[in-house]
Amino acid sequence: MPHVGFDILLRRASLTKHGAFVFTSNVDGHFQKARFPPARVAECHGTIHQLQCVEACTDEVWSAADVNPVVNEKTCLLKNELPRCPRCGALARPNILMFGDWNWVDKYAERQELALAAWLESVEKPVVVELGAGRAIPTIRRFSERQRCPVIRINPRDYSISPAVGVGIAGGALETLQQLDNTLSEVT
Ligand SMILES: [Zn+2]
């Protein structure tokens, strides 16, 4: 289940004129589960809640809600049928970007990022709150730094950031959000 840090973000965002837009490399759908509007989430590495064709015979993706894997606990093998592409009959796979993945269908993520770009155009003074974005795959960090707006970088280890870009806070996402939330409640 999403931790209360998601609730803090959602509540704080609701106090601002334009709310929030999520840009995440997480594929678990936690932001939607935490009641962020789906139209305000961009998942740059895809989502485990959508399927696509292994052969990418089509740009279509579809819901994974009907997939209920039953696993033999002794052999660790799947007991029921794997999902298949309704168009060509090949296996279906999660619509998640993997390493060296040339068959990932990016149309869904692309649509989300277009919505994010349109939202950013409408916001006068955006602020990025960057949470736990590592250096190994710096997609999120680069996105933050590209926005030409203040960045609050929260990370237990890789929190350094140029003072010209923003401020870095050493800490985990949940504990830091709780501290910031408490401090803001005291001063407002
Ligand atoms: Zn197919």
mmCIF file with all atom_site columns, N, CA, C and O in Angstrom, residues 47-54 57-67 83-95 105 108:
data_model
loop_
_atom_site.group_PDB
_atom_site.id
_atom_site.type_symbol
_atom_site.label_atom_id
_atom_site.label_alt_id
_atom_site.label_comp_id
_atom_site.label_asym_id
_atom_site.label_entity_id
_atom_site.label_seq_id
_atom_site.pdbx_PDB_ins_code
_atom_site.Cartn_x
_atom_site.Cartn_y
_atom_site.Cartn_z
_atom_site.occupancy
_atom_site.B_iso_or_equiv
_atom_site.pdbx_formal_charge
_atom_site.auth_seq_id
_atom_site.auth_comp_id
_atom_site.auth_asym_id
_atom_site.auth_atom_id
_atom_site.pdbx_PDB_model_num
ATOM 1   N N  . THR A 1 47  ? 3.855  1.035   -16.984 1.00 0.00 ? 47  THR A N  1
ATOM 2   C CA . THR A 1 47  ? 3.097  0.623   -15.809 1.00 0.00 ? 47  THR A CA 1
ATOM 3   C C  . THR A 1 47  ? 2.805  -0.871  -15.848 1.00 0.00 ? 47  THR A C  1
ATOM 4   O O  . THR A 1 47  ? 2.525  -1.440  -16.918 1.00 0.00 ? 47  THR A O  1
ATOM 5   N N  . ILE A 1 48  ? 2.845  -1.476  -14.682 1.00 0.00 ? 48  ILE A N  1
ATOM 6   C CA . ILE A 1 48  ? 2.563  -2.908  -14.580 1.00 0.00 ? 48  ILE A CA 1
ATOM 7   C C  . ILE A 1 48  ? 1.064  -3.186  -14.716 1.00 0.00 ? 48  ILE A C  1
ATOM 8   O O  . ILE A 1 48  ? 0.644  -4.325  -14.878 1.00 0.00 ? 48  ILE A O  1
ATOM 9   N N  . HIS A 1 49  ? 0.258  -2.127  -14.678 1.00 0.00 ? 49  HIS A N  1
ATOM 10  C CA . HIS A 1 49  ? -1.191 -2.301  -14.755 1.00 0.00 ? 49  HIS A CA 1
ATOM 11  C C  . HIS A 1 49  ? -1.733 -2.292  -16.184 1.00 0.00 ? 49  HIS A C  1
ATOM 12  O O  . HIS A 1 49  ? -2.935 -2.339  -16.391 1.00 0.00 ? 49  HIS A O  1
ATOM 13  N N  . GLN A 1 50  ? -0.807 -2.198  -17.166 1.00 0.00 ? 50  GLN A N  1
ATOM 14  C CA . GLN A 1 50  ? -1.205 -2.300  -18.568 1.00 0.00 ? 50  GLN A CA 1
ATOM 15  C C  . GLN A 1 50  ? -0.399 -3.413  -19.221 1.00 0.00 ? 50  GLN A C  1
ATOM 16  O O  . GLN A 1 50  ? 0.751  -3.661  -18.851 1.00 0.00 ? 50  GLN A O  1
ATOM 17  N N  . LEU A 1 51  ? -1.008 -4.066  -20.195 1.00 0.00 ? 51  LEU A N  1
ATOM 18  C CA . LEU A 1 51  ? -0.313 -5.096  -20.969 1.00 0.00 ? 51  LEU A CA 1
ATOM 19  C C  . LEU A 1 51  ? -0.098 -4.606  -22.398 1.00 0.00 ? 51  LEU A C  1
ATOM 20  O O  . LEU A 1 51  ? -0.787 -3.696  -22.869 1.00 0.00 ? 51  LEU A O  1
ATOM 21  N N  . GLN A 1 52  ? 0.854  -5.245  -23.058 1.00 0.00 ? 52  GLN A N  1
ATOM 22  C CA . GLN A 1 52  ? 1.067  -5.009  -24.489 1.00 0.00 ? 52  GLN A CA 1
ATOM 23  C C  . GLN A 1 52  ? 1.469  -6.338  -25.126 1.00 0.00 ? 52  GLN A C  1
ATOM 24  O O  . GLN A 1 52  ? 1.768  -7.306  -24.422 1.00 0.00 ? 52  GLN A O  1
ATOM 25  N N  . CYS A 1 53  ? 1.484  -6.366  -26.462 1.00 0.00 ? 53  CYS A N  1
ATOM 26  C CA . CYS A 1 53  ? 1.897  -7.572  -27.187 1.00 0.00 ? 53  CYS A CA 1
ATOM 27  C C  . CYS A 1 53  ? 3.421  -7.731  -27.095 1.00 0.00 ? 53  CYS A C  1
ATOM 28  O O  . CYS A 1 53  ? 4.152  -6.758  -27.262 1.00 0.00 ? 53  CYS A O  1
ATOM 29  N N  . VAL A 1 54  ? 3.905  -8.955  -26.833 1.00 0.00 ? 54  VAL A N  1
ATOM 30  C CA . VAL A 1 54  ? 5.349  -9.232  -26.800 1.00 0.00 ? 54  VAL A CA 1
ATOM 31  C C  . VAL A 1 54  ? 6.002  -8.846  -28.134 1.00 0.00 ? 54  VAL A C  1
ATOM 32  O O  . VAL A 1 54  ? 7.125  -8.352  -28.179 1.00 0.00 ? 54  VAL A O  1
ATOM 33  N N  . CYS A 1 57  ? 2.886  -6.082  -32.053 1.00 0.00 ? 57  CYS A N  1
ATOM 34  C CA . CYS A 1 57  ? 2.194  -6.090  -33.348 1.00 0.00 ? 57  CYS A CA 1
ATOM 35  C C  . CYS A 1 57  ? 1.273  -4.884  -33.475 1.00 0.00 ? 57  CYS A C  1
ATOM 36  O O  . CYS A 1 57  ? 0.805  -4.569  -34.557 1.00 0.00 ? 57  CYS A O  1
ATOM 37  N N  . THR A 1 58  ? 0.994  -4.239  -32.355 1.00 0.00 ? 58  THR A N  1
ATOM 38  C CA . THR A 1 58  ? 0.126  -3.067  -32.337 1.00 0.00 ? 58  THR A CA 1
ATOM 39  C C  . THR A 1 58  ? 0.609  -2.100  -31.260 1.00 0.00 ? 58  THR A C  1
ATOM 40  O O  . THR A 1 58  ? 1.298  -2.506  -30.317 1.00 0.00 ? 58  THR A O  1
ATOM 41  N N  . ASP A 1 59  ? 0.254  -0.832  -31.441 1.00 0.00 ? 59  ASP A N  1
ATOM 42  C CA . ASP A 1 59  ? 0.596  0.179   -30.435 1.00 0.00 ? 59  ASP A CA 1
ATOM 43  C C  . ASP A 1 59  ? -0.359 0.166   -29.252 1.00 0.00 ? 59  ASP A C  1
ATOM 44  O O  . ASP A 1 59  ? -0.200 0.921   -28.312 1.00 0.00 ? 59  ASP A O  1
ATOM 45  N N  . GLU A 1 60  ? -1.383 -0.696  -29.342 1.00 0.00 ? 60  GLU A N  1
ATOM 46  C CA . GLU A 1 60  ? -2.391 -0.717  -28.282 1.00 0.00 ? 60  GLU A CA 1
ATOM 47  C C  . GLU A 1 60  ? -1.829 -1.293  -26.987 1.00 0.00 ? 60  GLU A C  1
ATOM 48  O O  . GLU A 1 60  ? -1.015 -2.215  -27.000 1.00 0.00 ? 60  GLU A O  1
ATOM 49  N N  . VAL A 1 61  ? -2.291 -0.751  -25.860 1.00 0.00 ? 61  VAL A N  1
ATOM 50  C CA . VAL A 1 61  ? -2.055 -1.383  -24.558 1.00 0.00 ? 61  VAL A CA 1
ATOM 51  C C  . VAL A 1 61  ? -3.427 -1.602  -23.941 1.00 0.00 ? 61  VAL A C  1
ATOM 52  O O  . VAL A 1 61  ? -4.394 -0.965  -24.333 1.00 0.00 ? 61  VAL A O  1
ATOM 53  N N  . TRP A 1 62  ? -3.520 -2.562  -23.022 1.00 0.00 ? 62  TRP A N  1
ATOM 54  C CA . TRP A 1 62  ? -4.817 -2.841  -22.407 1.00 0.00 ? 62  TRP A CA 1
ATOM 55  C C  . TRP A 1 62  ? -4.627 -3.206  -20.942 1.00 0.00 ? 62  TRP A C  1
ATOM 56  O O  . TRP A 1 62  ? -3.522 -3.545  -20.508 1.00 0.00 ? 62  TRP A O  1
ATOM 57  N N  . SER A 1 63  ? -5.720 -3.113  -20.191 1.00 0.00 ? 63  SER A N  1
ATOM 58  C CA . SER A 1 63  ? -5.661 -3.297  -18.742 1.00 0.00 ? 63  SER A CA 1
ATOM 59  C C  . SER A 1 63  ? -5.220 -4.707  -18.352 1.00 0.00 ? 63  SER A C  1
ATOM 60  O O  . SER A 1 63  ? -5.628 -5.690  -18.967 1.00 0.00 ? 63  SER A O  1
ATOM 61  N N  . ALA A 1 64  ? -4.413 -4.773  -17.297 1.00 0.00 ? 64  ALA A N  1
ATOM 62  C CA . ALA A 1 64  ? -3.963 -6.065  -16.767 1.00 0.00 ? 64  ALA A CA 1
ATOM 63  C C  . ALA A 1 64  ? -4.855 -6.533  -15.617 1.00 0.00 ? 64  ALA A C  1
ATOM 64  O O  . ALA A 1 64  ? -4.546 -7.520  -14.952 1.00 0.00 ? 64  ALA A O  1
ATOM 65  N N  . ALA A 1 65  ? -5.984 -5.836  -15.421 1.00 0.00 ? 65  ALA A N  1
ATOM 66  C CA . ALA A 1 65  ? -6.829 -6.123  -14.255 1.00 0.00 ? 65  ALA A CA 1
ATOM 67  C C  . ALA A 1 65  ? -7.350 -7.565  -14.252 1.00 0.00 ? 65  ALA A C  1
ATOM 68  O O  . ALA A 1 65  ? -7.594 -8.141  -13.195 1.00 0.00 ? 65  ALA A O  1
ATOM 69  N N  . ASP A 1 66  ? -7.535 -8.147  -15.453 1.00 0.00 ? 66  ASP A N  1
ATOM 70  C CA . ASP A 1 66  ? -8.084 -9.507  -15.516 1.00 0.00 ? 66  ASP A CA 1
ATOM 71  C C  . ASP A 1 66  ? -7.033 -10.595 -15.358 1.00 0.00 ? 66  ASP A C  1
ATOM 72  O O  . ASP A 1 66  ? -7.369 -11.782 -15.385 1.00 0.00 ? 66  ASP A O  1
ATOM 73  N N  . VAL A 1 67  ? -5.765 -10.219 -15.227 1.00 0.00 ? 67  VAL A N  1
ATOM 74  C CA . VAL A 1 67  ? -4.700 -11.228 -15.099 1.00 0.00 ? 67  VAL A CA 1
ATOM 75  C C  . VAL A 1 67  ? -4.564 -11.628 -13.635 1.00 0.00 ? 67  VAL A C  1
ATOM 76  O O  . VAL A 1 67  ? -4.259 -10.796 -12.779 1.00 0.00 ? 67  VAL A O  1
ATOM 77  N N  . PRO A 1 83  ? -1.409 -14.472 -20.227 1.00 0.00 ? 83  PRO A N  1
ATOM 78  C CA . PRO A 1 83  ? -2.273 -13.630 -21.079 1.00 0.00 ? 83  PRO A CA 1
ATOM 79  C C  . PRO A 1 83  ? -1.715 -13.528 -22.505 1.00 0.00 ? 83  PRO A C  1
ATOM 80  O O  . PRO A 1 83  ? -0.503 -13.628 -22.698 1.00 0.00 ? 83  PRO A O  1
ATOM 81  N N  . ARG A 1 84  ? -2.612 -13.336 -23.450 1.00 0.00 ? 84  ARG A N  1
ATOM 82  C CA . ARG A 1 84  ? -2.189 -13.261 -24.854 1.00 0.00 ? 84  ARG A CA 1
ATOM 83  C C  . ARG A 1 84  ? -2.701 -11.986 -25.517 1.00 0.00 ? 84  ARG A C  1
ATOM 84  O O  . ARG A 1 84  ? -3.660 -11.378 -25.052 1.00 0.00 ? 84  ARG A O  1
ATOM 85  N N  . CYS A 1 85  ? -2.028 -11.637 -26.591 1.00 0.00 ? 85  CYS A N  1
ATOM 86  C CA . CYS A 1 85  ? -2.420 -10.467 -27.380 1.00 0.00 ? 85  CYS A CA 1
ATOM 87  C C  . CYS A 1 85  ? -3.730 -10.783 -28.089 1.00 0.00 ? 85  CYS A C  1
ATOM 88  O O  . CYS A 1 85  ? -3.805 -11.779 -28.819 1.00 0.00 ? 85  CYS A O  1
ATOM 89  N N  . PRO A 1 86  ? -4.761 -9.969  -27.897 1.00 0.00 ? 86  PRO A N  1
ATOM 90  C CA . PRO A 1 86  ? -6.048 -10.271 -28.551 1.00 0.00 ? 86  PRO A CA 1
ATOM 91  C C  . PRO A 1 86  ? -5.983 -10.097 -30.065 1.00 0.00 ? 86  PRO A C  1
ATOM 92  O O  . PRO A 1 86  ? -6.836 -10.612 -30.783 1.00 0.00 ? 86  PRO A O  1
ATOM 93  N N  . ARG A 1 87  ? -4.945 -9.443  -30.557 1.00 0.00 ? 87  ARG A N  1
ATOM 94  C CA . ARG A 1 87  ? -4.868 -9.168  -31.998 1.00 0.00 ? 87  ARG A CA 1
ATOM 95  C C  . ARG A 1 87  ? -4.169 -10.300 -32.757 1.00 0.00 ? 87  ARG A C  1
ATOM 96  O O  . ARG A 1 87  ? -4.684 -10.785 -33.752 1.00 0.00 ? 87  ARG A O  1
ATOM 97  N N  . CYS A 1 88  ? -2.983 -10.746 -32.245 1.00 0.00 ? 88  CYS A N  1
ATOM 98  C CA . CYS A 1 88  ? -2.212 -11.738 -33.007 1.00 0.00 ? 88  CYS A CA 1
ATOM 99  C C  . CYS A 1 88  ? -2.040 -13.056 -32.264 1.00 0.00 ? 88  CYS A C  1
ATOM 100 O O  . CYS A 1 88  ? -1.516 -14.022 -32.822 1.00 0.00 ? 88  CYS A O  1
ATOM 101 N N  . GLY A 1 89  ? -2.407 -13.106 -30.979 1.00 0.00 ? 89  GLY A N  1
ATOM 102 C CA . GLY A 1 89  ? -2.319 -14.358 -30.242 1.00 0.00 ? 89  GLY A CA 1
ATOM 103 C C  . GLY A 1 89  ? -0.964 -14.610 -29.590 1.00 0.00 ? 89  GLY A C  1
ATOM 104 O O  . GLY A 1 89  ? -0.786 -15.594 -28.875 1.00 0.00 ? 89  GLY A O  1
ATOM 105 N N  . ALA A 1 90  ? 0.029  -13.738 -29.843 1.00 0.00 ? 90  ALA A N  1
ATOM 106 C CA . ALA A 1 90  ? 1.333  -13.877 -29.171 1.00 0.00 ? 90  ALA A CA 1
ATOM 107 C C  . ALA A 1 90  ? 1.148  -13.591 -27.677 1.00 0.00 ? 90  ALA A C  1
ATOM 108 O O  . ALA A 1 90  ? 0.105  -13.083 -27.253 1.00 0.00 ? 90  ALA A O  1
ATOM 109 N N  . LEU A 1 91  ? 2.160  -13.910 -26.879 1.00 0.00 ? 91  LEU A N  1
ATOM 110 C CA . LEU A 1 91  ? 2.058  -13.631 -25.450 1.00 0.00 ? 91  LEU A CA 1
ATOM 111 C C  . LEU A 1 91  ? 1.914  -12.132 -25.203 1.00 0.00 ? 91  LEU A C  1
ATOM 112 O O  . LEU A 1 91  ? 2.428  -11.311 -25.982 1.00 0.00 ? 91  LEU A O  1
ATOM 113 N N  . ALA A 1 92  ? 1.252  -11.796 -24.124 1.00 0.00 ? 92  ALA A N  1
ATOM 114 C CA . ALA A 1 92  ? 1.192  -10.410 -23.678 1.00 0.00 ? 92  ALA A CA 1
ATOM 115 C C  . ALA A 1 92  ? 2.252  -10.222 -22.593 1.00 0.00 ? 92  ALA A C  1
ATOM 116 O O  . ALA A 1 92  ? 2.704  -11.192 -21.979 1.00 0.00 ? 92  ALA A O  1
ATOM 117 N N  . ARG A 1 93  ? 2.668  -8.999  -22.363 1.00 0.00 ? 93  ARG A N  1
ATOM 118 C CA . ARG A 1 93  ? 3.691  -8.682  -21.347 1.00 0.00 ? 93  ARG A CA 1
ATOM 119 C C  . ARG A 1 93  ? 3.323  -7.369  -20.679 1.00 0.00 ? 93  ARG A C  1
ATOM 120 O O  . ARG A 1 93  ? 2.541  -6.582  -21.232 1.00 0.00 ? 93  ARG A O  1
ATOM 121 N N  . PRO A 1 94  ? 3.882  -7.097  -19.503 1.00 0.00 ? 94  PRO A N  1
ATOM 122 C CA . PRO A 1 94  ? 3.627  -5.798  -18.881 1.00 0.00 ? 94  PRO A CA 1
ATOM 123 C C  . PRO A 1 94  ? 4.174  -4.668  -19.765 1.00 0.00 ? 94  PRO A C  1
ATOM 124 O O  . PRO A 1 94  ? 5.222  -4.826  -20.383 1.00 0.00 ? 94  PRO A O  1
ATOM 125 N N  . ASN A 1 95  ? 3.462  -3.577  -19.800 1.00 0.00 ? 95  ASN A N  1
ATOM 126 C CA . ASN A 1 95  ? 3.884  -2.418  -20.598 1.00 0.00 ? 95  ASN A CA 1
ATOM 127 C C  . ASN A 1 95  ? 4.922  -1.601  -19.818 1.00 0.00 ? 95  ASN A C  1
ATOM 128 O O  . ASN A 1 95  ? 4.747  -0.424  -19.512 1.00 0.00 ? 95  ASN A O  1
ATOM 129 N N  . VAL A 1 105 ? 6.108  -0.620  -26.003 1.00 0.00 ? 105 VAL A N  1
ATOM 130 C CA . VAL A 1 105 ? 5.157  0.295   -26.656 1.00 0.00 ? 105 VAL A CA 1
ATOM 131 C C  . VAL A 1 105 ? 5.052  1.548   -25.799 1.00 0.00 ? 105 VAL A C  1
ATOM 132 O O  . VAL A 1 105 ? 4.590  1.485   -24.659 1.00 0.00 ? 105 VAL A O  1
ATOM 133 N N  . TYR A 1 108 ? 1.370  4.957   -24.674 1.00 0.00 ? 108 TYR A N  1
ATOM 134 C CA . TYR A 1 108 ? 0.616  5.324   -23.469 1.00 0.00 ? 108 TYR A CA 1
ATOM 135 C C  . TYR A 1 108 ? 1.408  6.357   -22.665 1.00 0.00 ? 108 TYR A C  1
ATOM 136 O O  . TYR A 1 108 ? 0.885  7.409   -22.279 1.00 0.00 ? 108 TYR A O  1
#
